[in-house]
Structures are given as C-alpha cells and as structure tokens.
Amino acid sequence: MKGMTIIVRKVTQFIAPIIFLFGLYIVFYGHLTPGGGFAGGVIMASAFILQILANGEILDKLRQEESGLEFLESGAILGFLIIAGLGLIISSSFVFFSNFINKGIVGKLLSAGMIPLENIIVGTEVCAAITTIFIALVVFKDEVAL
Amino acid sequence: MIPFILCLILFLIGLYGIITQKNLIKIIIGLAIMEYSVNLFLIMIGYIEGGTAPIFAEKFHLNNYVDPLPQAMILTAIVIGLATTALLLAMAIRLYRKYGTFDIRKINSLKG
Amino acid sequence: MNAWIPLYVVIPLASAFIMAILGRLVKNMGKVILLIELLFLTCLTLVFILNSKGTLSYNVGGFPDVGDIPIAIYMVMDGLTKLLLLIISAVGFITALFSISYTREYTAERKFYILFSLMIAGMNGMVISGDIFNIYVFLEIAAISSYILVAFGVEKHQLEASFKYQVLGCLASLLILLAIGFIYWGTGTLNIADISRQLPYSANFIKFVSLLFLVGFGLKAAIFPFHSWLPDAHSSAPSPISAMLSGVLIKAIGLYVIFRLFFNMFALNADIAMTILVLGTLSMIIGGLMAIGQWDMKRLLAYSSISQMGYVVMAVGIGMTIMVKDGSKTIAAFAFLGALLHLLNHSVFKSLLFLNAGAVEYSTGIRDMRKLGGLAEKMPITSKTSLIASLSISGIPPFNGFFSKLIIILAAVRAHYYWLAFLAVAVSVVTISYFMKFQKYIFYNKPGEYDNQIKEVPAPMSIAMVILALLCLMLSLMVIPSIRDQFIFPAVNVLIKNLQYSTAVLG
C-alpha cells in the first residue's frame, strides 16, 4: 500500500500520539466516566490505523505485525479469564468473576477493585483485534489486486 | 411513538436491501442498517425523558436516570456486529477473488 | 458440585487461547489440548448426570438476589441441560478424534482447533446459561466460529455456502436480539426464570414475541420454511464440521432454545403449539422428499437432517398440544421421551454418517454418488459402520433409531393423531429408500473409476467411526427403565413440569 503526501504524514505524526493518549485515558477512567475498555480500545486502534493509512506499509511487514497482534490478543483474553477464574480459587465460595480486591472510595482512580484491571485488559484486546481486522482486510485487498 | 416507527422503517429499509440487492457489499450494508435499527430500538427502551446518565456521582438521583442495562446490551451487540461485519467483508473479498465479481447472480456453484 | 458449573465455559475458552499461544511453539499442541479438554468435559457431564438430582443454579459474580429479583447472571443446570452437554462433549470428542488426520491437508491447521474449541465454548455457554441475553452472546460465539469453519477449505462452493449461511444467520440473530429487546421492555428483566414470573398477560404481545423467537431460532435450527441454508452449509463444510453442525450445533443453538423458551419461559399457548406441530411435520416430510433426489452424498445427508429434526419437533409439538389441552401427562411425557431420545440418537448416527462421507471423500476425493461405487471391499470399516448408521437412521431393530421412532409413532397413536403416525411411518419408509440409495451407489454398485489406489482411512478416523457405531448399538439400552430414568427422564421432567422452572432456579 502506498502512503499519502508529506502534509498528511506530518499531521499524522502530531495527531496519532494524542489519539492514543486519549484512548488510554478512556480505558483508565472506564469505571468512572462513560467509555471503558471497548471504546478506549477502538480509539487506540484508530491511532495505529491512521499511521498505516498515512505512511503506507510493506505487505510482509504487515503480515508480521498481524501474527504479533494475534499473540497479544490471545494473551489478553487469557489474562481476562485468569482474572475471572482467580475468583473461583481465591474467594471462599467459588465465585466466578468475584471482585475480591479492596473497592476503595467511589470516584477515585484507584477504586472499584478488579474493574480497572479488566478494563485495561479489554482495551488491549480490542485494540489488538481491531488493528488485526484492519490489517487482514488490507492484506486481503492487496492479494486480490495482484 | 414516532421514534419507534422510524426505527421500524430503518429495519425495513435494511430488510429491503438484503432481499432486493444483487451486490454482496450492498447486502452487507443492508445487514448493517438492520443491526443499527435494532440497536436504536434497544437504546430507546431504556430512555427516560429528561433523565441523567447512570453514573454514580454527586448529582445522582435514584428515580431519574436512564436504564443502563440496555446500554450494556447494545455495547455487546455492537461488538458482535463488528465481528460479523468484518467476517462478512472478508468472505466477500475472498469470493471476489474466486469468482471475479460481486454479483450474486453469477456466484452460483451450489444448486439443488 | 455448583462450583464446577462455570468450568463448562472457562475450559473450552481458555484452551482455545492457550492453543493460539502454545500452538505456534509446539506442533500438534492444539489436537492434544482439544482432545483432553473434551474428554474432561464428557467425564464431568457423566459425573453430573449420575450424581446430582434436580436443578443446580450458580450466580456469576456472587451478587445475592435483592428481595426476589435476581441481579447476577445465572447459570442453570437441569436435566435438559445435562443431556445437551453430554451430546456436545461426547460427539465433539469423537469428531475431534476424527479430525486429527482429516485436517492434515489444511495449511492453517492450528486455527481449525482453536475455532472448534470456541464453537464448543459457545454451545456449552448457550446450553448452560439461564439468562436470555447471554444465550444471544454465546449463540453468536458458536455461530461465528461455525461460519468460519464452514468456509475453512476456502474453496468456491464453501465460501458461497458460508456467505449464504452468514446472511441468514445474521438475520436470525437480529430477530432474536429484537425479541430480547421486546422481552426486556415488557418485563424489565433478562433472567429466564424471572421473565416467566413477570410476563405481562397480554396475549398479543406474547404471541408477537414468540413469533420473533420462533423465526429466529427456527432459522438456526433449520425448521421447514427456514431450511434453505442448511443443505449448502452442511454439505460444503469439511466433514468433521458437517458432523458437528448436523449432529450437535442445530440442536444446541436451535432446538434446545426453542424447548427452553416455549416451555419454561412462555406459558404454553395453543396457537404456538399448533405452529410447532405443523412446521415439524412439514419439515419431516419435505426434508425426506428432497433427500431422495440428491446425488451429492453430503447434500443427501443434510436434507436427511432436516427430516430427522422434523421428527423431533413434531414429537415435541404433539406433547405441547396435549399439555395445552390439559390432556394426559403420561402421553405427553411419552412424546417428549421419544423426541429427546431421537435427539440423542440422531446426534450419534448423523455424525457417524457425515464422518463416513468424509472418509469416502478423503480416500477418493469424489462426492458425487454416480461416480462412486464398489467401496465395500476396499474400505471395510467405513462400509460396515455406515451400514450400521443407515440401518439405525432408517429405524431397523435392534439399533437405536428404531426405538426412538417407535416411541414417537406410538405417542402419536396414543394422542389420537393417527394421520401424524401414518406420516411418520411413511417418512420412515422414504428414509429407508434414500439410505438404500446411499449404500448401493457408494459401497455396492460396480466400482467407479478412481485416479489412485483406494485405501482404508488412517487409524484415528477408523477408531472414531467404530466408537460411534458401537454407540449406535449401545444407545438402544436407553429404553431399559433404570438407564432411561437416569439419562433421559430428568430432561423429560423439565418439559413436563414446565412451570416449576422458575421456582427451581430462584427458590
């Protein structure tokens, strides 16, 4: 895939980190404000997608990225399952998805027990998944054109 | 009542698209429109005239907030919709590679 | 025992992603993990069936009920669930054993097992969930993985069948989601047990929502007017997947939910009962008649699936109409016994037949019955096991199909539906005729022209087929009262005592 003009590339360089940071904010404040893992993950993925669109990529490199992202994605889901399954082991009454960490004060960043952790994992997973989907479609399209 | 009727119309537009269109991509767009109409319907179920966001904060009144459960349901439905749409598009690209067309009248190796 | 219930979802889901990570480091890791996982689940289900009586419920997250309103997501394990879980994990195990050598030809072999495991997770979650929205979520997990698995070989016809299946499947899912929205609007809850207590007694509302559910899950279960995707999808898929789709998936994501919703959630309704009876009868007849004319062996089997599912739906319809009219409970129980026994038997012999077709295709590379023939001597194990399965599905004693069909026909007679009994016998004769065609053209006709030397399939495939053939014989034992009471009767009880579900779950 070919990249775009120098103007687009330069602007992307400035904007993409800010978009990524905004996504991170949405993920980390997921238990306090609207948003959360999924919304933040999509925003984070859009930063990567913007980079790929603006700069263009070499197909072989994209394929490498795809397999790396697949690894991250599976890892994130496994992490989520481990957090959910910890409840089965740790809590005394075998509760799946039990929120056994201290819940803190309502409205503070470090509160709500497991939920911020789960949000972060969901954010990673969604970011990886959406980028994978995008890359897969790009690779497919280029294969068709050949 | 009017939003619900509009929602129904949106649903029917999507259904019309699936039934009449001959292009794979347009069929997928029809499905997406139907999905949005269902999501819209779900979010209207929980809506309250003049209600606040269901966030547990200082100005929170117990009897005046929109129902958060349909919102959670829609979020899940959107994620699922994303997966199905992406899969449908991937299939459409693959089909294009095999048949060289998006026209469903020409994609007919299965019969009987 | 309760703490083991979430494992039905956790284990397949976790092993799918462990396969995704470890599978690239160690070759054939996926196969080992999948087999261990399914064997464990089968054993766990057997333990559940033999040890626990009554309904077990488990709330995820440990949130207690507020007053008598359930807050947590419920997982419910009762007789019907246990029967379905046994079918899913046992047939899944045998099919996975078959796929070990079948999938060698695929380049992305690793992903096959990941998707297989995800499909198992979806079906298990669906069967075990006591919450209508979670049923939708797990339905989509199972359905999306099955869409991909149908197109796994990436050939022309597979992609086309998968696309057709996906469009209709998405339509069905949207109708189900819409119906869930209406249910939530009417009752303000998503828990099936709670909904059944709170449904408003407006007959029109309930009829409208029931219709949406019936169309949605009817599309998934391929009941008659909604069956058009099934022959394409089930015949194009790789053979182990065809066996899973026909043997397990349409039951777990289609029929099971129809039973659960129309018995335990909605109050029984004369119109819906009549609709189910008529649709079941029609799909029984039309599936059977369409199967006769097919020359593609897997397509014949797929149409036969529609017909055999018609038997199950018809028997359930008979029981429903009796219960609506406050007729004799014993006759209704007899009809349900027939239906569930046929459900269990069909999952065994239909998956065996698809595996046989897969074995023939594996050896010869041909699916058209006119070009095959004379394989009985060259592939003795495939030939003998498929003979057993054909006899079984046609209802020849002493195989299992005979007993379940007999019970269905007797139930129709005892309920005074003489014409239904006649139709069931007639379709059974049709079934014999098209399976005679299946046997004659593949195994006994004059030998076809093959490019290469025909050999018997590798050991794992033969072992899988032999196990299923033995199960065809052994499941006849299900009519012995003590075994029947252990395995089938708890499931029949769920359908007969339909109003006790909510008290059993919520206490």
JSON list of N, CA and C in Angstrom, two decimals, chain C residues 268-329:
[
{"chain": "C", "resi": 268, "resn": "LEU", "atom": "N", "xyz": [-47.56, -22.05, 27.99]},
{"chain": "C", "resi": 268, "resn": "LEU", "atom": "CA", "xyz": [-47.89, -22.79, 26.78]},
{"chain": "C", "resi": 268, "resn": "LEU", "atom": "C", "xyz": [-49.11, -22.16, 26.12]},
{"chain": "C", "resi": 269, "resn": "ASN", "atom": "N", "xyz": [-49.09, -22.16, 24.79]},
{"chain": "C", "resi": 269, "resn": "ASN", "atom": "CA", "xyz": [-50.08, -21.42, 24.04]},
{"chain": "C", "resi": 269, "resn": "ASN", "atom": "C", "xyz": [-50.55, -22.32, 22.90]},
{"chain": "C", "resi": 270, "resn": "ALA", "atom": "N", "xyz": [-51.87, -22.41, 22.71]},
{"chain": "C", "resi": 270, "resn": "ALA", "atom": "CA", "xyz": [-52.40, -23.37, 21.73]},
{"chain": "C", "resi": 270, "resn": "ALA", "atom": "C", "xyz": [-51.92, -23.07, 20.32]},
{"chain": "C", "resi": 271, "resn": "ASP", "atom": "N", "xyz": [-51.90, -21.78, 19.95]},
{"chain": "C", "resi": 271, "resn": "ASP", "atom": "CA", "xyz": [-51.50, -21.44, 18.58]},
{"chain": "C", "resi": 271, "resn": "ASP", "atom": "C", "xyz": [-50.05, -21.80, 18.31]},
{"chain": "C", "resi": 272, "resn": "ILE", "atom": "N", "xyz": [-49.16, -21.43, 19.28]},
{"chain": "C", "resi": 272, "resn": "ILE", "atom": "CA", "xyz": [-47.75, -21.73, 19.09]},
{"chain": "C", "resi": 272, "resn": "ILE", "atom": "C", "xyz": [-47.53, -23.24, 19.03]},
{"chain": "C", "resi": 273, "resn": "ALA", "atom": "N", "xyz": [-48.24, -23.98, 19.90]},
{"chain": "C", "resi": 273, "resn": "ALA", "atom": "CA", "xyz": [-48.08, -25.43, 19.91]},
{"chain": "C", "resi": 273, "resn": "ALA", "atom": "C", "xyz": [-48.47, -26.00, 18.55]},
{"chain": "C", "resi": 274, "resn": "MET", "atom": "N", "xyz": [-49.59, -25.48, 17.99]},
{"chain": "C", "resi": 274, "resn": "MET", "atom": "CA", "xyz": [-50.05, -25.98, 16.69]},
{"chain": "C", "resi": 274, "resn": "MET", "atom": "C", "xyz": [-49.03, -25.62, 15.61]},
{"chain": "C", "resi": 275, "resn": "THR", "atom": "N", "xyz": [-48.47, -24.37, 15.68]},
{"chain": "C", "resi": 275, "resn": "THR", "atom": "CA", "xyz": [-47.47, -23.96, 14.69]},
{"chain": "C", "resi": 275, "resn": "THR", "atom": "C", "xyz": [-46.28, -24.89, 14.72]},
{"chain": "C", "resi": 276, "resn": "ILE", "atom": "N", "xyz": [-45.79, -25.18, 15.95]},
{"chain": "C", "resi": 276, "resn": "ILE", "atom": "CA", "xyz": [-44.62, -26.05, 16.06]},
{"chain": "C", "resi": 276, "resn": "ILE", "atom": "C", "xyz": [-44.93, -27.42, 15.51]},
{"chain": "C", "resi": 277, "resn": "LEU", "atom": "N", "xyz": [-46.14, -27.94, 15.81]},
{"chain": "C", "resi": 277, "resn": "LEU", "atom": "CA", "xyz": [-46.51, -29.27, 15.32]},
{"chain": "C", "resi": 277, "resn": "LEU", "atom": "C", "xyz": [-46.53, -29.29, 13.79]},
{"chain": "C", "resi": 278, "resn": "VAL", "atom": "N", "xyz": [-47.16, -28.25, 13.19]},
{"chain": "C", "resi": 278, "resn": "VAL", "atom": "CA", "xyz": [-47.29, -28.23, 11.73]},
{"chain": "C", "resi": 278, "resn": "VAL", "atom": "C", "xyz": [-45.92, -28.07, 11.07]},
{"chain": "C", "resi": 279, "resn": "LEU", "atom": "N", "xyz": [-45.10, -27.14, 11.61]},
{"chain": "C", "resi": 279, "resn": "LEU", "atom": "CA", "xyz": [-43.78, -26.92, 11.00]},
{"chain": "C", "resi": 279, "resn": "LEU", "atom": "C", "xyz": [-42.92, -28.18, 11.10]},
{"chain": "C", "resi": 280, "resn": "GLY", "atom": "N", "xyz": [-43.00, -28.85, 12.27]},
{"chain": "C", "resi": 280, "resn": "GLY", "atom": "CA", "xyz": [-42.22, -30.08, 12.44]},
{"chain": "C", "resi": 280, "resn": "GLY", "atom": "C", "xyz": [-42.62, -31.12, 11.43]},
{"chain": "C", "resi": 281, "resn": "THR", "atom": "N", "xyz": [-43.96, -31.30, 11.27]},
{"chain": "C", "resi": 281, "resn": "THR", "atom": "CA", "xyz": [-44.43, -32.30, 10.32]},
{"chain": "C", "resi": 281, "resn": "THR", "atom": "C", "xyz": [-43.99, -31.96, 8.91]},
{"chain": "C", "resi": 282, "resn": "LEU", "atom": "N", "xyz": [-44.14, -30.67, 8.54]},
{"chain": "C", "resi": 282, "resn": "LEU", "atom": "CA", "xyz": [-43.76, -30.27, 7.19]},
{"chain": "C", "resi": 282, "resn": "LEU", "atom": "C", "xyz": [-42.28, -30.49, 6.94]},
{"chain": "C", "resi": 283, "resn": "SER", "atom": "N", "xyz": [-41.43, -30.12, 7.93]},
{"chain": "C", "resi": 283, "resn": "SER", "atom": "CA", "xyz": [-40.00, -30.28, 7.65]},
{"chain": "C", "resi": 283, "resn": "SER", "atom": "C", "xyz": [-39.64, -31.75, 7.60]},
{"chain": "C", "resi": 284, "resn": "MET", "atom": "N", "xyz": [-40.36, -32.59, 8.37]},
{"chain": "C", "resi": 284, "resn": "MET", "atom": "CA", "xyz": [-40.11, -34.03, 8.30]},
{"chain": "C", "resi": 284, "resn": "MET", "atom": "C", "xyz": [-40.39, -34.55, 6.89]},
{"chain": "C", "resi": 285, "resn": "ILE", "atom": "N", "xyz": [-41.55, -34.13, 6.33]},
{"chain": "C", "resi": 285, "resn": "ILE", "atom": "CA", "xyz": [-41.93, -34.66, 5.02]},
{"chain": "C", "resi": 285, "resn": "ILE", "atom": "C", "xyz": [-41.04, -34.08, 3.92]},
{"chain": "C", "resi": 286, "resn": "ILE", "atom": "N", "xyz": [-40.88, -32.74, 3.93]},
{"chain": "C", "resi": 286, "resn": "ILE", "atom": "CA", "xyz": [-40.19, -32.10, 2.82]},
{"chain": "C", "resi": 286, "resn": "ILE", "atom": "C", "xyz": [-38.71, -32.45, 2.81]},
{"chain": "C", "resi": 287, "resn": "GLY", "atom": "N", "xyz": [-38.08, -32.48, 4.01]},
{"chain": "C", "resi": 287, "resn": "GLY", "atom": "CA", "xyz": [-36.69, -32.89, 4.07]},
{"chain": "C", "resi": 287, "resn": "GLY", "atom": "C", "xyz": [-36.50, -34.28, 3.50]},
{"chain": "C", "resi": 288, "resn": "GLY", "atom": "N", "xyz": [-37.42, -35.20, 3.86]},
{"chain": "C", "resi": 288, "resn": "GLY", "atom": "CA", "xyz": [-37.31, -36.57, 3.37]},
{"chain": "C", "resi": 288, "resn": "GLY", "atom": "C", "xyz": [-37.46, -36.64, 1.86]},
{"chain": "C", "resi": 289, "resn": "LEU", "atom": "N", "xyz": [-38.47, -35.92, 1.33]},
{"chain": "C", "resi": 289, "resn": "LEU", "atom": "CA", "xyz": [-38.71, -35.99, -0.11]},
{"chain": "C", "resi": 289, "resn": "LEU", "atom": "C", "xyz": [-37.56, -35.37, -0.90]},
{"chain": "C", "resi": 290, "resn": "MET", "atom": "N", "xyz": [-37.00, -34.24, -0.36]},
{"chain": "C", "resi": 290, "resn": "MET", "atom": "CA", "xyz": [-35.91, -33.60, -1.08]},
{"chain": "C", "resi": 290, "resn": "MET", "atom": "C", "xyz": [-34.66, -34.48, -1.09]},
{"chain": "C", "resi": 291, "resn": "ALA", "atom": "N", "xyz": [-34.50, -35.28, -0.02]},
{"chain": "C", "resi": 291, "resn": "ALA", "atom": "CA", "xyz": [-33.27, -36.08, 0.08]},
{"chain": "C", "resi": 291, "resn": "ALA", "atom": "C", "xyz": [-33.21, -37.14, -1.00]},
{"chain": "C", "resi": 292, "resn": "ILE", "atom": "N", "xyz": [-34.39, -37.65, -1.45]},
{"chain": "C", "resi": 292, "resn": "ILE", "atom": "CA", "xyz": [-34.37, -38.75, -2.41]},
{"chain": "C", "resi": 292, "resn": "ILE", "atom": "C", "xyz": [-33.65, -38.37, -3.69]},
{"chain": "C", "resi": 293, "resn": "GLY", "atom": "N", "xyz": [-33.90, -37.15, -4.17]},
{"chain": "C", "resi": 293, "resn": "GLY", "atom": "CA", "xyz": [-33.37, -36.77, -5.47]},
{"chain": "C", "resi": 293, "resn": "GLY", "atom": "C", "xyz": [-31.92, -36.34, -5.50]},
{"chain": "C", "resi": 294, "resn": "GLN", "atom": "N", "xyz": [-31.24, -36.34, -4.34]},
{"chain": "C", "resi": 294, "resn": "GLN", "atom": "CA", "xyz": [-29.88, -35.80, -4.31]},
{"chain": "C", "resi": 294, "resn": "GLN", "atom": "C", "xyz": [-28.86, -36.82, -4.80]},
{"chain": "C", "resi": 295, "resn": "TRP", "atom": "N", "xyz": [-27.85, -36.32, -5.51]},
{"chain": "C", "resi": 295, "resn": "TRP", "atom": "CA", "xyz": [-26.76, -37.20, -5.94]},
{"chain": "C", "resi": 295, "resn": "TRP", "atom": "C", "xyz": [-25.47, -36.89, -5.20]},
{"chain": "C", "resi": 296, "resn": "ASP", "atom": "N", "xyz": [-25.37, -35.71, -4.61]},
{"chain": "C", "resi": 296, "resn": "ASP", "atom": "CA", "xyz": [-24.22, -35.39, -3.77]},
{"chain": "C", "resi": 296, "resn": "ASP", "atom": "C", "xyz": [-24.44, -36.04, -2.41]},
{"chain": "C", "resi": 297, "resn": "MET", "atom": "N", "xyz": [-23.51, -36.89, -1.97]},
{"chain": "C", "resi": 297, "resn": "MET", "atom": "CA", "xyz": [-23.81, -37.70, -0.78]},
{"chain": "C", "resi": 297, "resn": "MET", "atom": "C", "xyz": [-23.98, -36.84, 0.47]},
{"chain": "C", "resi": 298, "resn": "LYS", "atom": "N", "xyz": [-23.18, -35.77, 0.60]},
{"chain": "C", "resi": 298, "resn": "LYS", "atom": "CA", "xyz": [-23.31, -34.96, 1.81]},
{"chain": "C", "resi": 298, "resn": "LYS", "atom": "C", "xyz": [-24.58, -34.13, 1.79]},
{"chain": "C", "resi": 299, "resn": "ARG", "atom": "N", "xyz": [-25.00, -33.74, 0.60]},
{"chain": "C", "resi": 299, "resn": "ARG", "atom": "CA", "xyz": [-26.24, -32.98, 0.48]},
{"chain": "C", "resi": 299, "resn": "ARG", "atom": "C", "xyz": [-27.44, -33.86, 0.84]},
{"chain": "C", "resi": 300, "resn": "LEU", "atom": "N", "xyz": [-27.36, -35.14, 0.45]},
{"chain": "C", "resi": 300, "resn": "LEU", "atom": "CA", "xyz": [-28.42, -36.08, 0.84]},
{"chain": "C", "resi": 300, "resn": "LEU", "atom": "C", "xyz": [-28.51, -36.17, 2.36]},
{"chain": "C", "resi": 301, "resn": "LEU", "atom": "N", "xyz": [-27.34, -36.28, 3.00]},
{"chain": "C", "resi": 301, "resn": "LEU", "atom": "CA", "xyz": [-27.33, -36.38, 4.46]},
{"chain": "C", "resi": 301, "resn": "LEU", "atom": "C", "xyz": [-27.87, -35.10, 5.10]},
{"chain": "C", "resi": 302, "resn": "ALA", "atom": "N", "xyz": [-27.56, -33.94, 4.46]},
{"chain": "C", "resi": 302, "resn": "ALA", "atom": "CA", "xyz": [-28.02, -32.69, 5.04]},
{"chain": "C", "resi": 302, "resn": "ALA", "atom": "C", "xyz": [-29.53, -32.59, 4.98]},
{"chain": "C", "resi": 303, "resn": "TYR", "atom": "N", "xyz": [-30.13, -32.99, 3.84]},
{"chain": "C", "resi": 303, "resn": "TYR", "atom": "CA", "xyz": [-31.59, -32.97, 3.77]},
{"chain": "C", "resi": 303, "resn": "TYR", "atom": "C", "xyz": [-32.18, -33.96, 4.76]},
{"chain": "C", "resi": 304, "resn": "SER", "atom": "N", "xyz": [-31.51, -35.09, 4.92]},
{"chain": "C", "resi": 304, "resn": "SER", "atom": "CA", "xyz": [-31.98, -36.06, 5.89]},
{"chain": "C", "resi": 304, "resn": "SER", "atom": "C", "xyz": [-31.99, -35.49, 7.30]},
{"chain": "C", "resi": 305, "resn": "SER", "atom": "N", "xyz": [-31.02, -34.59, 7.59]},
{"chain": "C", "resi": 305, "resn": "SER", "atom": "CA", "xyz": [-31.00, -33.93, 8.91]},
{"chain": "C", "resi": 305, "resn": "SER", "atom": "C", "xyz": [-32.27, -33.13, 9.11]},
{"chain": "C", "resi": 306, "resn": "ILE", "atom": "N", "xyz": [-32.69, -32.39, 8.07]},
{"chain": "C", "resi": 306, "resn": "ILE", "atom": "CA", "xyz": [-33.91, -31.60, 8.20]},
{"chain": "C", "resi": 306, "resn": "ILE", "atom": "C", "xyz": [-35.08, -32.52, 8.53]},
{"chain": "C", "resi": 307, "resn": "SER", "atom": "N", "xyz": [-35.13, -33.65, 7.82]},
{"chain": "C", "resi": 307, "resn": "SER", "atom": "CA", "xyz": [-36.23, -34.57, 8.02]},
{"chain": "C", "resi": 307, "resn": "SER", "atom": "C", "xyz": [-36.24, -35.15, 9.43]},
{"chain": "C", "resi": 308, "resn": "GLN", "atom": "N", "xyz": [-35.05, -35.55, 9.91]},
{"chain": "C", "resi": 308, "resn": "GLN", "atom": "CA", "xyz": [-35.00, -36.17, 11.24]},
{"chain": "C", "resi": 308, "resn": "GLN", "atom": "C", "xyz": [-35.27, -35.16, 12.34]},
{"chain": "C", "resi": 309, "resn": "MET", "atom": "N", "xyz": [-34.81, -33.90, 12.13]},
{"chain": "C", "resi": 309, "resn": "MET", "atom": "CA", "xyz": [-35.15, -32.86, 13.11]},
{"chain": "C", "resi": 309, "resn": "MET", "atom": "C", "xyz": [-36.65, -32.63, 13.11]},
{"chain": "C", "resi": 310, "resn": "GLY", "atom": "N", "xyz": [-37.27, -32.80, 11.94]},
{"chain": "C", "resi": 310, "resn": "GLY", "atom": "CA", "xyz": [-38.72, -32.69, 11.87]},
{"chain": "C", "resi": 310, "resn": "GLY", "atom": "C", "xyz": [-39.40, -33.68, 12.80]},
{"chain": "C", "resi": 311, "resn": "TYR", "atom": "N", "xyz": [-38.88, -34.92, 12.86]},
{"chain": "C", "resi": 311, "resn": "TYR", "atom": "CA", "xyz": [-39.44, -35.90, 13.80]},
{"chain": "C", "resi": 311, "resn": "TYR", "atom": "C", "xyz": [-39.43, -35.35, 15.23]},
{"chain": "C", "resi": 312, "resn": "VAL", "atom": "N", "xyz": [-38.26, -34.79, 15.61]},
{"chain": "C", "resi": 312, "resn": "VAL", "atom": "CA", "xyz": [-38.12, -34.31, 16.99]},
{"chain": "C", "resi": 312, "resn": "VAL", "atom": "C", "xyz": [-39.13, -33.20, 17.25]},
{"chain": "C", "resi": 313, "resn": "VAL", "atom": "N", "xyz": [-39.17, -32.22, 16.32]},
{"chain": "C", "resi": 313, "resn": "VAL", "atom": "CA", "xyz": [-40.06, -31.08, 16.52]},
{"chain": "C", "resi": 313, "resn": "VAL", "atom": "C", "xyz": [-41.51, -31.54, 16.54]},
{"chain": "C", "resi": 314, "resn": "MET", "atom": "N", "xyz": [-41.83, -32.51, 15.67]},
{"chain": "C", "resi": 314, "resn": "MET", "atom": "CA", "xyz": [-43.21, -33.00, 15.64]},
{"chain": "C", "resi": 314, "resn": "MET", "atom": "C", "xyz": [-43.58, -33.66, 16.95]},
{"chain": "C", "resi": 315, "resn": "ALA", "atom": "N", "xyz": [-42.67, -34.49, 17.48]},
{"chain": "C", "resi": 315, "resn": "ALA", "atom": "CA", "xyz": [-42.99, -35.17, 18.74]},
{"chain": "C", "resi": 315, "resn": "ALA", "atom": "C", "xyz": [-43.17, -34.15, 19.86]},
{"chain": "C", "resi": 316, "resn": "VAL", "atom": "N", "xyz": [-42.32, -33.13, 19.87]},
{"chain": "C", "resi": 316, "resn": "VAL", "atom": "CA", "xyz": [-42.49, -32.09, 20.89]},
{"chain": "C", "resi": 316, "resn": "VAL", "atom": "C", "xyz": [-43.80, -31.36, 20.70]},
{"chain": "C", "resi": 317, "resn": "GLY", "atom": "N", "xyz": [-44.17, -31.12, 19.42]},
{"chain": "C", "resi": 317, "resn": "GLY", "atom": "CA", "xyz": [-45.44, -30.46, 19.14]},
{"chain": "C", "resi": 317, "resn": "GLY", "atom": "C", "xyz": [-46.61, -31.27, 19.64]},
{"chain": "C", "resi": 318, "resn": "ILE", "atom": "N", "xyz": [-46.54, -32.61, 19.45]},
{"chain": "C", "resi": 318, "resn": "ILE", "atom": "CA", "xyz": [-47.61, -33.48, 19.95]},
{"chain": "C", "resi": 318, "resn": "ILE", "atom": "C", "xyz": [-47.75, -33.32, 21.45]},
{"chain": "C", "resi": 319, "resn": "GLY", "atom": "N", "xyz": [-46.59, -33.39, 22.14]},
{"chain": "C", "resi": 319, "resn": "GLY", "atom": "CA", "xyz": [-46.64, -33.25, 23.60]},
{"chain": "C", "resi": 319, "resn": "GLY", "atom": "C", "xyz": [-47.19, -31.89, 24.01]},
{"chain": "C", "resi": 320, "resn": "MET", "atom": "N", "xyz": [-46.78, -30.84, 23.27]},
{"chain": "C", "resi": 320, "resn": "MET", "atom": "CA", "xyz": [-47.25, -29.49, 23.62]},
{"chain": "C", "resi": 320, "resn": "MET", "atom": "C", "xyz": [-48.75, -29.38, 23.46]},
{"chain": "C", "resi": 321, "resn": "THR", "atom": "N", "xyz": [-49.29, -29.88, 22.34]},
{"chain": "C", "resi": 321, "resn": "THR", "atom": "CA", "xyz": [-50.74, -29.75, 22.14]},
{"chain": "C", "resi": 321, "resn": "THR", "atom": "C", "xyz": [-51.50, -30.52, 23.21]},
{"chain": "C", "resi": 322, "resn": "ILE", "atom": "N", "xyz": [-50.95, -31.68, 23.63]},
{"chain": "C", "resi": 322, "resn": "ILE", "atom": "CA", "xyz": [-51.63, -32.42, 24.70]},
{"chain": "C", "resi": 322, "resn": "ILE", "atom": "C", "xyz": [-51.62, -31.60, 25.99]},
{"chain": "C", "resi": 323, "resn": "MET", "atom": "N", "xyz": [-50.46, -30.99, 26.28]},
{"chain": "C", "resi": 323, "resn": "MET", "atom": "CA", "xyz": [-50.37, -30.25, 27.53]},
{"chain": "C", "resi": 323, "resn": "MET", "atom": "C", "xyz": [-51.25, -29.00, 27.52]},
{"chain": "C", "resi": 324, "resn": "VAL", "atom": "N", "xyz": [-51.38, -28.36, 26.33]},
{"chain": "C", "resi": 324, "resn": "VAL", "atom": "CA", "xyz": [-52.25, -27.18, 26.25]},
{"chain": "C", "resi": 324, "resn": "VAL", "atom": "C", "xyz": [-53.69, -27.57, 26.55]},
{"chain": "C", "resi": 325, "resn": "LYS", "atom": "N", "xyz": [-54.09, -28.73, 26.03]},
{"chain": "C", "resi": 325, "resn": "LYS", "atom": "CA", "xyz": [-55.48, -29.17, 26.23]},
{"chain": "C", "resi": 325, "resn": "LYS", "atom": "C", "xyz": [-55.68, -29.85, 27.56]},
{"chain": "C", "resi": 326, "resn": "ASP", "atom": "N", "xyz": [-54.69, -29.80, 28.45]},
{"chain": "C", "resi": 326, "resn": "ASP", "atom": "CA", "xyz": [-54.76, -30.47, 29.75]},
{"chain": "C", "resi": 326, "resn": "ASP", "atom": "C", "xyz": [-55.02, -31.96, 29.60]},
{"chain": "C", "resi": 327, "resn": "GLY", "atom": "N", "xyz": [-54.42, -32.55, 28.59]},
{"chain": "C", "resi": 327, "resn": "GLY", "atom": "CA", "xyz": [-54.60, -33.97, 28.37]},
{"chain": "C", "resi": 327, "resn": "GLY", "atom": "C", "xyz": [-53.75, -34.78, 29.35]},
{"chain": "C", "resi": 328, "resn": "SER", "atom": "N", "xyz": [-53.65, -36.06, 29.04]},
{"chain": "C", "resi": 328, "resn": "SER", "atom": "CA", "xyz": [-52.91, -36.96, 29.94]},
{"chain": "C", "resi": 328, "resn": "SER", "atom": "C", "xyz": [-51.43, -36.62, 29.95]},
{"chain": "C", "resi": 329, "resn": "LYS", "atom": "N", "xyz": [-50.87, -36.44, 31.13]},
{"chain": "C", "resi": 329, "resn": "LYS", "atom": "CA", "xyz": [-49.44, -36.11, 31.25]},
{"chain": "C", "resi": 329, "resn": "LYS", "atom": "C", "xyz": [-48.57, -37.27, 30.82]}
]
